[in-house]
Tab-separated table of C-alpha atoms in Angstrom:
chain	number	residue	atom	x	y	z
A	1	MET	CA	-0.164	-26.112	3.013
A	2	THR	CA	0.201	-24.483	-0.746
A	3	GLY	CA	1.091	-21.242	-2.601
A	4	GLN	CA	4.152	-19.362	-3.287
A	5	ILE	CA	6.686	-19.569	-0.592
A	6	VAL	CA	7.388	-15.741	1.383
A	7	LEU	CA	10.100	-14.686	2.978
A	8	LEU	CA	8.590	-11.925	5.652
A	9	ASP	CA	11.550	-9.190	7.152
A	10	ALA	CA	11.790	-8.085	10.682
A	11	ASN	CA	9.973	-4.654	9.349
A	12	VAL	CA	6.415	-6.694	8.319
A	13	LEU	CA	6.589	-8.490	11.763
A	14	VAL	CA	7.176	-5.971	14.271
A	15	PRO	CA	3.701	-3.885	13.621
A	16	GLN	CA	1.360	-5.807	15.660
A	17	ARG	CA	-2.118	-5.640	13.380
A	18	LEU	CA	0.011	-6.475	10.041
A	19	SER	CA	2.145	-8.836	11.069
A	20	SER	CA	-0.783	-10.352	12.747
A	21	LEU	CA	-3.356	-9.995	9.232
A	22	PHE	CA	-0.045	-11.602	7.335
A	23	LEU	CA	-0.381	-14.527	9.379
A	24	THR	CA	-3.858	-15.164	9.211
A	25	LEU	CA	-3.412	-15.065	5.520
A	26	ALA	CA	-0.767	-17.776	6.008
A	27	GLU	CA	-3.136	-19.291	8.381
A	28	HIS	CA	-6.249	-19.627	5.030
A	29	ASP	CA	-2.910	-20.884	2.772
A	30	LEU	CA	-2.986	-17.643	0.563
A	31	PHE	CA	1.484	-18.195	0.813
A	32	GLN	CA	4.022	-20.254	3.046
A	33	PRO	CA	5.753	-18.244	5.679
A	34	ARG	CA	9.571	-18.049	6.419
A	35	TRP	CA	11.701	-16.151	8.741
A	36	SER	CA	14.829	-16.812	10.254
A	37	GLU	CA	16.038	-17.236	14.164
A	38	GLU	CA	17.800	-13.710	13.154
A	39	ILE	CA	14.640	-12.299	11.552
A	40	LEU	CA	12.982	-12.580	14.752
A	41	GLU	CA	15.355	-11.734	16.913
A	42	GLU	CA	15.501	-8.336	15.471
A	43	VAL	CA	12.455	-8.810	16.127
A	44	GLU	CA	12.017	-9.351	19.683
A	45	ARG	CA	15.245	-6.468	19.976
A	46	THR	CA	12.519	-3.643	18.003
A	47	LEU	CA	9.626	-4.853	20.798
A	48	VAL	CA	11.685	-4.373	23.834
A	49	HIS	CA	13.795	-1.734	22.865
A	50	LYS	CA	12.535	0.977	21.158
A	51	LEU	CA	8.538	0.250	21.360
A	52	GLY	CA	9.080	-0.914	25.426
A	53	LEU	CA	7.411	-3.951	25.754
A	54	ASP	CA	7.830	-5.959	28.555
A	55	PRO	CA	10.481	-8.652	27.163
A	56	VAL	CA	8.016	-11.781	28.310
A	57	LYS	CA	4.873	-10.314	26.096
A	58	ALA	CA	7.455	-10.247	23.454
A	59	GLY	CA	8.625	-13.643	23.564
A	60	ARG	CA	5.570	-15.282	23.807
A	61	ARG	CA	4.131	-13.392	20.873
A	62	LEU	CA	7.918	-14.551	19.311
A	63	ASP	CA	6.637	-18.212	20.807
A	64	ALA	CA	3.367	-18.415	19.257
A	65	MET	CA	3.988	-17.481	15.904
A	66	ARG	CA	6.805	-20.664	16.145
A	67	ARG	CA	4.257	-23.027	17.142
A	68	ALA	CA	2.007	-21.794	14.654
A	69	PHE	CA	3.749	-22.057	12.112
A	70	PRO	CA	7.081	-24.673	13.009
A	71	ARG	CA	8.186	-25.333	9.303
A	72	ALA	CA	8.718	-21.566	8.862
A	73	THR	CA	12.043	-21.106	10.459
A	74	VAL	CA	14.902	-20.832	8.316
A	75	THR	CA	18.077	-22.499	8.531
A	76	GLY	CA	21.842	-22.987	6.969
A	77	HIS	CA	21.431	-19.261	5.923
A	78	GLU	CA	24.329	-18.773	7.808
A	79	GLU	CA	26.892	-20.458	6.026
A	80	LEU	CA	26.228	-18.228	3.145
A	81	PRO	CA	28.648	-14.801	2.467
A	82	GLY	CA	26.142	-12.764	1.587
A	83	ASP	CA	25.144	-11.164	-1.193
A	84	PRO	CA	27.161	-7.970	-1.978
A	85	ARG	CA	24.754	-5.664	-3.312
A	86	CYS	CA	22.538	-6.055	-0.357
A	87	ASP	CA	22.726	-3.860	2.182
A	88	PRO	CA	25.309	-5.110	4.930
A	89	LYS	CA	23.174	-5.192	7.886
A	90	ASP	CA	20.273	-6.932	5.169
A	91	ARG	CA	22.119	-9.673	4.058
A	92	HIS	CA	21.078	-12.371	6.296
A	93	VAL	CA	18.219	-11.819	5.316
A	94	TYR	CA	18.517	-12.484	1.344
A	95	SER	CA	20.322	-15.168	2.724
A	96	ALA	CA	17.569	-16.981	4.127
A	97	ALA	CA	15.200	-16.147	1.157
A	98	GLN	CA	18.059	-17.945	-0.579
A	99	VAL	CA	18.291	-21.196	1.634
A	100	GLY	CA	14.310	-21.303	2.109
A	101	PHE	CA	13.877	-21.130	-1.606
A	102	ALA	CA	11.126	-17.979	-1.364
A	103	ASP	CA	9.334	-16.735	-3.981
A	104	VAL	CA	9.118	-13.377	-2.633
A	105	LEU	CA	10.561	-11.325	-0.013
A	106	VAL	CA	8.160	-9.040	1.825
A	107	THR	CA	9.825	-5.836	3.033
A	108	PHE	CA	9.265	-2.113	3.296
A	109	ASN	CA	13.403	-1.651	3.172
A	110	LEU	CA	13.841	-1.833	-0.932
A	111	SER	CA	16.410	0.241	-1.030
A	112	ASP	CA	17.964	-2.277	0.983
A	113	PHE	CA	17.613	-4.863	-1.836
A	114	PRO	CA	18.885	-3.886	-5.358
A	115	ALA	CA	17.135	-5.486	-7.902
A	116	THR	CA	20.193	-7.012	-9.446
A	117	SER	CA	20.508	-8.972	-5.859
A	118	THR	CA	17.578	-10.671	-6.712
A	119	GLU	CA	17.729	-11.369	-10.595
A	120	VAL	CA	19.863	-14.635	-10.391
A	121	ASP	CA	17.943	-16.341	-7.737
A	122	ASP	CA	14.367	-14.928	-9.024
A	123	VAL	CA	13.720	-13.676	-5.128
A	124	ALA	CA	10.886	-10.824	-6.097
A	125	VAL	CA	11.462	-8.348	-3.308
A	126	VAL	CA	8.176	-6.518	-2.528
A	127	ASP	CA	6.963	-4.160	-0.376
A	128	PRO	CA	3.996	-5.340	2.200
A	129	ASP	CA	1.036	-3.267	0.479
A	130	VAL	CA	1.814	-4.088	-3.050
A	131	PHE	CA	2.297	-7.515	-1.960
A	132	LEU	CA	-1.528	-7.609	-0.467
A	133	LEU	CA	-3.014	-5.617	-3.398
A	134	ALA	CA	-1.390	-8.197	-5.453
A	135	LEU	CA	-2.897	-10.955	-2.741
A	136	HIS	CA	-6.006	-10.100	-3.181
A	137	ASP	CA	-5.997	-10.451	-6.855
A	138	GLN	CA	-5.146	-13.882	-7.119
A	139	ASP	CA	-7.657	-14.898	-5.128
A	140	PRO	CA	-10.396	-12.368	-3.411
A	141	ARG	CA	-13.157	-14.432	-1.880
A	142	GLU	CA	-9.976	-16.538	0.397
A	143	VAL	CA	-8.655	-12.981	1.367
A	144	GLU	CA	-11.543	-11.337	2.530
A	145	ALA	CA	-12.072	-14.463	4.853
A	146	ALA	CA	-9.442	-14.518	6.165
A	147	ILE	CA	-10.042	-10.989	7.397
A	148	GLY	CA	-13.019	-11.428	7.963
A	149	HIS	CA	-11.752	-14.558	10.367
A	150	GLU	CA	-9.291	-11.479	11.409
A	151	ALA	CA	-12.161	-9.348	12.804
A	152	ALA	CA	-14.350	-11.981	13.990
A	153	ARG	CA	-11.529	-13.350	16.499
A	154	MET	CA	-11.043	-9.623	17.701
A	155	ARG	CA	-13.384	-9.467	20.689
A	156	GLN	CA	-11.475	-7.504	23.142
A	157	PRO	CA	-13.101	-4.723	22.003
A	158	ALA	CA	-15.198	-6.538	19.209
A	159	GLN	CA	-14.214	-5.180	15.692
A	160	LYS	CA	-14.962	-5.271	12.241
A	161	VAL	CA	-13.852	-5.636	8.960
A	162	SER	CA	-13.575	-1.920	8.475
A	163	ASP	CA	-11.873	-2.139	12.122
A	164	VAL	CA	-9.130	-4.494	10.647
A	165	LEU	CA	-8.545	-2.522	7.710
A	166	ARG	CA	-8.143	0.822	9.733
A	167	GLY	CA	-5.663	-0.410	11.796
A	168	VAL	CA	-3.395	-1.476	9.098
A	169	ALA	CA	-4.290	1.374	6.801
A	170	GLY	CA	-1.116	3.679	8.529
A	171	THR	CA	1.636	0.605	7.012
A	172	VAL	CA	-0.530	-0.505	4.217
A	173	PRO	CA	-2.619	2.552	3.432
A	174	MET	CA	-3.553	1.467	-0.612
A	175	MET	CA	-4.394	-1.985	0.571
A	176	ALA	CA	-6.980	-0.464	3.303
A	177	ASN	CA	-7.880	2.294	1.213
A	178	VAL	CA	-8.499	-0.054	-1.531
A	179	LEU	CA	-10.459	-3.082	-0.133
A	180	HIS	CA	-12.451	-1.015	1.987
A	181	HIS	CA	-14.078	0.535	-0.770
A	182	HIS	CA	-14.168	-2.463	-3.177
A	183	TRP	CA	-15.153	-5.227	-0.558
A	184	GLY	CA	-17.025	-7.867	-1.857
A	185	GLN	CA	-16.519	-7.405	-5.539
A	186	SER	CA	-14.139	-9.878	-7.385
A	187	ALA	CA	-11.208	-8.275	-7.277
A	188	THR	CA	-8.876	-4.688	-6.864
A	189	THR	CA	-8.341	-4.171	-10.540
A	190	MET	CA	-11.719	-2.013	-10.482
A	191	PRO	CA	-12.912	-0.314	-14.044
A	192	ALA	CA	-11.698	3.004	-14.621
A	193	TYR	CA	-14.843	4.432	-14.857
A	194	GLU	CA	-17.991	3.766	-12.900
A	195	SER	CA	-20.839	3.776	-14.885
A	196	ALA	CA	-22.877	6.902	-14.747
A	197	GLY	CA	-25.412	8.261	-17.382
A	198	VAL	CA	-25.058	12.297	-18.668
A	199	GLU	CA	-26.901	13.481	-15.555
A	200	GLY	CA	-25.377	11.083	-12.973
A	201	SER	CA	-21.912	12.073	-15.058
A	202	PRO	CA	-19.307	12.154	-11.814
A	203	TRP	CA	-17.537	15.543	-14.303
A	204	PRO	CA	-18.434	19.015	-14.648
A	205	SER	CA	-20.161	20.077	-18.025
A	206	PRO	CA	-17.911	22.365	-19.825
A	207	ASP	CA	-20.105	25.322	-19.232
A	208	GLY	CA	-21.780	24.005	-16.210
A	209	GLU	CA	-20.461	25.232	-12.350
A	210	MET	CA	-17.295	24.249	-10.824
A	211	ASP	CA	-18.049	23.057	-7.247
A	212	PHE	CA	-14.810	23.080	-5.088
A	213	THR	CA	-16.416	21.085	-2.355
A	214	ASN	CA	-16.585	18.188	-4.839
A	215	PRO	CA	-13.115	15.808	-4.886
A	216	GLN	CA	-13.669	15.013	-8.215
A	217	HIS	CA	-14.337	18.818	-9.824
A	218	VAL	CA	-11.330	19.838	-8.195
A	219	LEU	CA	-9.421	16.967	-9.697
A	220	PHE	CA	-10.592	17.541	-12.744
A	221	MET	CA	-10.508	21.182	-12.972
A	222	TRP	CA	-6.431	20.976	-11.962
A	223	TRP	CA	-6.248	18.463	-14.531
A	224	THR	CA	-7.512	20.516	-17.670
A	225	ALA	CA	-5.176	23.555	-15.482
A	226	LEU	CA	-1.732	21.406	-16.048
A	227	GLY	CA	-2.933	20.127	-19.825
A	228	GLY	CA	-3.008	24.174	-20.493
A	229	ARG	CA	-0.487	26.193	-18.607
A	230	LEU	CA	1.962	25.993	-21.366
A	231	ASN	CA	0.187	28.173	-23.159
A	232	ASN	CA	-2.199	30.606	-20.891
A	233	PRO	CA	-1.003	31.733	-17.836
A	234	GLU	CA	-4.281	32.139	-16.465
A	235	ALA	CA	-4.242	28.660	-16.786
A	236	LEU	CA	-0.964	28.094	-14.528
A	237	GLY	CA	-2.430	30.202	-11.730
A	238	ALA	CA	-5.861	28.248	-11.682
A	239	LEU	CA	-3.200	25.240	-11.321
A	240	GLN	CA	-1.048	26.768	-8.024
A	241	ARG	CA	-4.402	27.609	-6.752
A	242	LEU	CA	-5.886	24.078	-6.480
A	243	THR	CA	-2.245	22.775	-5.321
A	244	TRP	CA	-2.220	22.586	-1.747
A	245	SER	CA	1.045	23.625	-1.311
A	246	PRO	CA	2.178	24.748	-4.836
A	247	LYS	CA	5.969	25.102	-4.314
A	248	ALA	CA	6.148	21.070	-3.626
A	249	PHE	CA	5.314	20.836	-7.221
A	250	GLY	CA	7.334	23.431	-8.364
A	251	ASP	CA	7.413	23.614	-12.328
A	252	TYR	CA	5.199	20.644	-12.927
A	253	VAL	CA	6.828	19.564	-15.721
A	254	TRP	CA	7.393	15.615	-13.563
A	255	VAL	CA	3.477	15.789	-13.652
A	256	ASP	CA	3.326	15.730	-17.001
A	257	GLU	CA	5.970	12.647	-17.282
A	258	ALA	CA	4.345	10.927	-14.314
A	259	LEU	CA	0.638	11.221	-16.158
A	260	GLU	CA	1.872	10.667	-19.645
A	261	GLY	CA	-0.027	7.712	-20.844
A	262	PHE	CA	-2.610	7.991	-17.943
A	263	SER	CA	-6.261	9.083	-18.376
A	264	LEU	CA	-8.392	10.123	-14.862
A	265	ALA	CA	-10.563	7.885	-13.396
A	266	SER	CA	-13.711	9.128	-11.170
A	267	LYS	CA	-13.851	6.232	-8.555
A	268	VAL	CA	-12.910	8.308	-5.049
A	269	TYR	CA	-11.227	6.525	-2.260
A	270	PHE	CA	-12.014	8.283	1.058
A	271	ALA	CA	-8.793	7.450	3.648
A	272	VAL	CA	-10.458	5.016	6.022
A	273	ASP	CA	-8.701	6.070	8.473
A	274	ALA	CA	-9.951	9.285	8.273
A	275	PRO	CA	-13.127	9.361	10.055
A	276	ALA	CA	-13.695	13.503	8.959
A	277	ARG	CA	-13.558	12.015	5.335
A	278	ASP	CA	-10.693	15.362	4.956
A	279	ILE	CA	-8.317	13.045	2.591
A	280	ALA	CA	-9.087	11.389	-0.269
A	281	PHE	CA	-7.385	9.446	-2.994
A	282	MET	CA	-8.465	9.193	-7.137
A	283	ARG	CA	-6.512	7.441	-9.615
A	284	PHE	CA	-5.009	7.884	-13.740
A	285	ILE	CA	-4.981	4.559	-15.093
A	286	PRO	CA	-3.058	3.817	-18.026
A	287	GLU	CA	-4.694	4.640	-21.398
A	288	VAL	CA	-3.305	0.692	-23.199
A	289	ALA	CA	-5.427	-1.654	-21.109
A	290	GLY	CA	-3.478	-4.293	-19.397
A	291	ASP	CA	-0.547	-2.510	-18.361
A	292	SER	CA	0.164	-3.714	-15.245
A	293	ARG	CA	3.257	-4.591	-13.075
A	294	THR	CA	4.708	-8.038	-12.298
A	295	PHE	CA	5.681	-9.584	-9.067
A	296	ALA	CA	6.888	-13.376	-9.538
A	297	ALA	CA	3.775	-14.474	-10.132
A	298	MET	CA	1.522	-11.859	-9.255
A	299	LYS	CA	0.494	-8.398	-11.018
A	300	ILE	CA	-1.183	-5.340	-10.246
A	301	PRO	CA	-2.633	-2.905	-12.840
A	302	ARG	CA	-0.319	0.108	-13.200
A	303	ALA	CA	-1.788	3.410	-12.021
A	304	VAL	CA	-0.906	7.016	-10.072
A	305	TYR	CA	-2.641	7.938	-7.173
A	306	VAL	CA	-3.513	11.517	-6.549
A	307	THR	CA	-4.027	12.341	-2.811
A	308	LEU	CA	-6.766	15.577	-2.245
A	309	VAL	CA	-7.243	16.871	0.924
A	310	ALA	CA	-10.072	18.980	2.430
A	311	ALA	CA	-9.892	22.407	4.307
A	312	GLU	CA	-12.731	23.468	7.269
A	313	ASP	CA	-15.112	24.972	4.219
A	314	GLY	CA	-15.029	22.195	2.482
A	315	HIS	CA	-13.186	23.135	-0.468
A	316	TRP	CA	-11.167	20.657	-1.731
A	317	TRP	CA	-6.976	20.753	-2.472
A	318	VAL	CA	-4.878	18.852	-5.066
A	319	TRP	CA	-1.524	17.740	-1.951
A	320	GLY	CA	0.293	15.116	-3.824
A	321	ILE	CA	0.692	12.650	-6.221
A	322	GLY	CA	2.540	9.180	-6.965
A	323	ASN	CA	1.997	5.500	-7.401
A	324	ARG	CA	1.255	4.274	-3.675
A	325	ILE	CA	-1.530	5.766	-1.926
A	326	PRO	CA	0.013	7.889	2.018
A	327	ALA	CA	-0.579	7.063	5.387
A	328	THR	CA	-2.956	9.368	6.781
A	329	ARG	CA	-0.509	10.205	9.476
A	330	ASP	CA	1.827	11.458	6.320
A	331	VAL	CA	-0.675	13.638	4.930
A	332	ARG	CA	-0.994	15.561	8.107
A	333	GLY	CA	2.212	15.375	8.744
A	334	ASP	CA	1.656	13.812	12.469
């Protein structure tokens, strides 16, 4: 087996579809998985006591993982005192990463592992969504082959690749949506602007009619109003009218700071797990080419994502902005 050594925290192994996807990627030699018996015990407790899974089925699932990856279980970390800068309940996780010579620790609990606690041992603590995107950037063909394999072996009911991505969109929405829209292309680091002639430009012309049923037009108007609001009270009013919840955005100063040095890209991503196509995402990307974040040997391009939602009348609104794509259930408030 080749690839980086990756310790998987319990919260990554609990969700059935996400865990299955990670293990399938490991089967394709994209990374070497690691865990400890403490981590697996936490997985079992969560499955049985919190999610109500039959104890026998939970045990079978974990036994199957042990058989499939006999070298994955880390031992000997129990003797370590644990890094005091980590959350006490997760010190055993980081100790296992140390003893297992992990390059990366994948967890949803980033706040439990302060950056200062990982510098000495060069263990990158990475969110699952970011890890999967970076893995696809490194080896898109093999990652897509693994996801295709994952879909092919799901027969009750039969699954397609889009079903696999839809199934993990609740836990890793950024990866699921980006791969869904760029499937089969060389990498997730797509060009900022889609090729289009003058007639096919996605942006409204200065003297053209604005289409509020077009998320590209709405975000372009929103961005224009954002830049003009300080000198034009009417622009502030327009900005608020294009925002789903103006109160959540406050004075918009923090939005200025978040978008400083970024430009709007033209691609629209409709949420893979929103069949009504009433949730969409667009990106702001750095104006300086090659700007990226690095996690161990993995790099992904920096971006700021804007979430848009459509009302029943088809009118689009800006719902939120951040460095991540949110899950559909979070947008809907489910």
